[in-house]
Short mmCIF file of C-alpha atoms in Angstrom, two decimals:
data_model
loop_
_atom_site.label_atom_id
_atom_site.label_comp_id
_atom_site.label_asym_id
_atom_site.label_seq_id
_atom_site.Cartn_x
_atom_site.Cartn_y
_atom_site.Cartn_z
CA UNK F 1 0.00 0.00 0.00
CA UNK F 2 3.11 2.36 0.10
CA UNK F 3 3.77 1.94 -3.24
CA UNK F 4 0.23 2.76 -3.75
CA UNK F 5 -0.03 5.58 -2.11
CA UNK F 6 3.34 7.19 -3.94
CA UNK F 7 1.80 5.92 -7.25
CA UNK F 8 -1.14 7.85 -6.28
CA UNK F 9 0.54 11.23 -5.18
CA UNK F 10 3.39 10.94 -7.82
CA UNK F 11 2.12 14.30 -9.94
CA UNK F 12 1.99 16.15 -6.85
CA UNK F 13 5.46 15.40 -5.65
CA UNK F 14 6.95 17.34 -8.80
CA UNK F 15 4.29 20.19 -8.65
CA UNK F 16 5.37 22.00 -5.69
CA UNK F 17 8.92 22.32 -6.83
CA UNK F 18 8.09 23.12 -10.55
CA UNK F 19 5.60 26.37 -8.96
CA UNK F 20 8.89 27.17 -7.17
CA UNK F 21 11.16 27.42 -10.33
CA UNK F 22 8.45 28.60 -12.82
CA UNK F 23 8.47 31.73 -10.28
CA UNK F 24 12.56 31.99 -9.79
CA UNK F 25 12.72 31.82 -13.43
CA UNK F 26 10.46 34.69 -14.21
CA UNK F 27 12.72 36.85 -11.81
CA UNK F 28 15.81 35.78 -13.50
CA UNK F 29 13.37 37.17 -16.80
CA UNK F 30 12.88 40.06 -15.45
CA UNK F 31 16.85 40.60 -15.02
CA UNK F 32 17.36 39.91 -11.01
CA UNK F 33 20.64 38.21 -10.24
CA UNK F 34 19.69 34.65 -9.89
CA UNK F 35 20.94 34.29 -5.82
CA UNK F 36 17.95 37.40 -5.44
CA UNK F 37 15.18 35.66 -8.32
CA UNK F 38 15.99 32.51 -5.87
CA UNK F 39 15.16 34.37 -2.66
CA UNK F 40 11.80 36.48 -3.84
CA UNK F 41 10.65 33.37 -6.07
CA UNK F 42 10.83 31.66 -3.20
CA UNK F 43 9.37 33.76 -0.97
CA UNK F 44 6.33 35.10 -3.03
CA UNK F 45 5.01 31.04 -3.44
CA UNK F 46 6.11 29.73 -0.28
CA UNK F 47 2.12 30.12 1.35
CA UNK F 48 0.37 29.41 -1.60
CA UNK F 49 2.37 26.10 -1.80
CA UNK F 50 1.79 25.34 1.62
CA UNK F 51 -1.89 25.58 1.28
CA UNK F 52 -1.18 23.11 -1.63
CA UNK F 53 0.14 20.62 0.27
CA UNK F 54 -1.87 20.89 3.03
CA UNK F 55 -5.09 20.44 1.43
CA UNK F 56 -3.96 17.26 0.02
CA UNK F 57 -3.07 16.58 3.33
CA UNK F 58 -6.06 17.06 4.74
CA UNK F 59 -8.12 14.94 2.87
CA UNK F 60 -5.81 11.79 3.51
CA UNK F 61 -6.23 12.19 7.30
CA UNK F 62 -9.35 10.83 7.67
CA UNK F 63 -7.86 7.63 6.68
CA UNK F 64 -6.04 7.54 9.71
CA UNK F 65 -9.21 7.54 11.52
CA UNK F 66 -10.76 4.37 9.64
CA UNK F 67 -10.85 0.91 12.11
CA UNK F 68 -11.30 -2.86 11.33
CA UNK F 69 -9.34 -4.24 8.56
CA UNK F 70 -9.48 -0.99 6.27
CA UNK F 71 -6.91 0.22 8.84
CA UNK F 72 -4.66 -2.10 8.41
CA UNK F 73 -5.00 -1.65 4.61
CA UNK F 74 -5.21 2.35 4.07
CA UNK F 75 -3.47 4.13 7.11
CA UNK F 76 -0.22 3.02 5.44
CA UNK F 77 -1.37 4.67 1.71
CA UNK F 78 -2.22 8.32 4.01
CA UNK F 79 0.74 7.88 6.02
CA UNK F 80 3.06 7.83 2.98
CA UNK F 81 1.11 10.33 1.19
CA UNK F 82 1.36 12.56 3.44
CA UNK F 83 4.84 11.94 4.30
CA UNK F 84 5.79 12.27 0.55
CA UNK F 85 3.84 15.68 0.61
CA UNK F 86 5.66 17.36 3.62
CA UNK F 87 9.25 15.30 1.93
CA UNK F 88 8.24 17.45 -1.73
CA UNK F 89 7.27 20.80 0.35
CA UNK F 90 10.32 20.79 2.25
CA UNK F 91 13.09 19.87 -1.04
CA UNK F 92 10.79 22.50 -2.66
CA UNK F 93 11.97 25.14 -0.24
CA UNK F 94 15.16 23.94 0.57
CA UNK F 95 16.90 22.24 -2.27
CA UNK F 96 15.30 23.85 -5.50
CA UNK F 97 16.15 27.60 -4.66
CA UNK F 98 19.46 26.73 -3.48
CA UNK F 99 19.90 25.27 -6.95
CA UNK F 100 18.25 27.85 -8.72
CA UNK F 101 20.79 30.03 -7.23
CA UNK F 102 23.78 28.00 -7.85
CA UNK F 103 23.15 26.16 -11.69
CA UNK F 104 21.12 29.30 -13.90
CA UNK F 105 23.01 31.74 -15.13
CA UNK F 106 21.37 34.79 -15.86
CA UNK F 107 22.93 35.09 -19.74
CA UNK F 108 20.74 31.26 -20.05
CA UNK F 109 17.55 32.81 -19.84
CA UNK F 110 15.86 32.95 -23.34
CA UNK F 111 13.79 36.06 -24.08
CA UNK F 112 11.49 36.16 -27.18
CA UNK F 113 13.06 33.49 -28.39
CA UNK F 114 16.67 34.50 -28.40
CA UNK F 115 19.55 33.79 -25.70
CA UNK F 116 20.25 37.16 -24.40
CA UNK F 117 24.43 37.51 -23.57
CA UNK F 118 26.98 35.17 -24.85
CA UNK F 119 24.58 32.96 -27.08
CA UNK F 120 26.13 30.81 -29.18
CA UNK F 121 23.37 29.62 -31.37
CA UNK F 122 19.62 31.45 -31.90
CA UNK F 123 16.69 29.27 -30.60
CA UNK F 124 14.31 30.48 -33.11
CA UNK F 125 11.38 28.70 -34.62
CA UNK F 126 11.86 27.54 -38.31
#
């Protein structure tokens, strides 16, 4: 039932951390030093994808709650849901802006099209 419940929560995992670098890349856009797009990307999404992961959250505790056999089955499924949740929310916030900060460099960031400094090649559509 482990298994099943990471099968089941898989999409979510990635979600919270691809929120986080949609938003750190759309400072680096906007011309911010990637170490300061990490910091306010972070910041600015940080509640809303909380609330994410808490409502999903939520609705597996219940489960918990169940007795008889169906405990024995499910609590393990809502225990590693929401295990896996909190695991994705915290690497979210942790690992991804640290990355962010570290790997992008600001003259990677494409804009209409086109690499801004130092491209090598034009990424435009044929």
């Amino acid at each position: 039932m482990i298994l099943g419940g990471l099968a089941l929560v898989f999409s979510r995992l990635i979600d919270n951390s691809v929120v986080l670098l949609e938003n750190i890349f759309r400072h680096i856009e906007l011309g911010e030093p990637p170490e300061v797009a990490a910091e306010k990307g972070g910041k600015e999404v940080a509640l809303p994808v909380l609330a994410a992961t808490l409502t999903t959250a939520i609705v597996f505790f219940p489960v918990t709650l169940l007795t008889g056999v169906s405990q024995f089955l499910f609590t393990a499924l809502a225990t590693s849901v929401v295990l896996a949740l909190f695991a994705s929310y915290f690497v979210a916030m942790t690992v991804v802006p640290l990355f962010c900060a570290k790997l992008i460099k600001a003259n990677q960031v494409h804009e209409g099209g086109r690499r801004r400094q130092g491209a090598k090649r034009d990424l435009e559509p044929v």
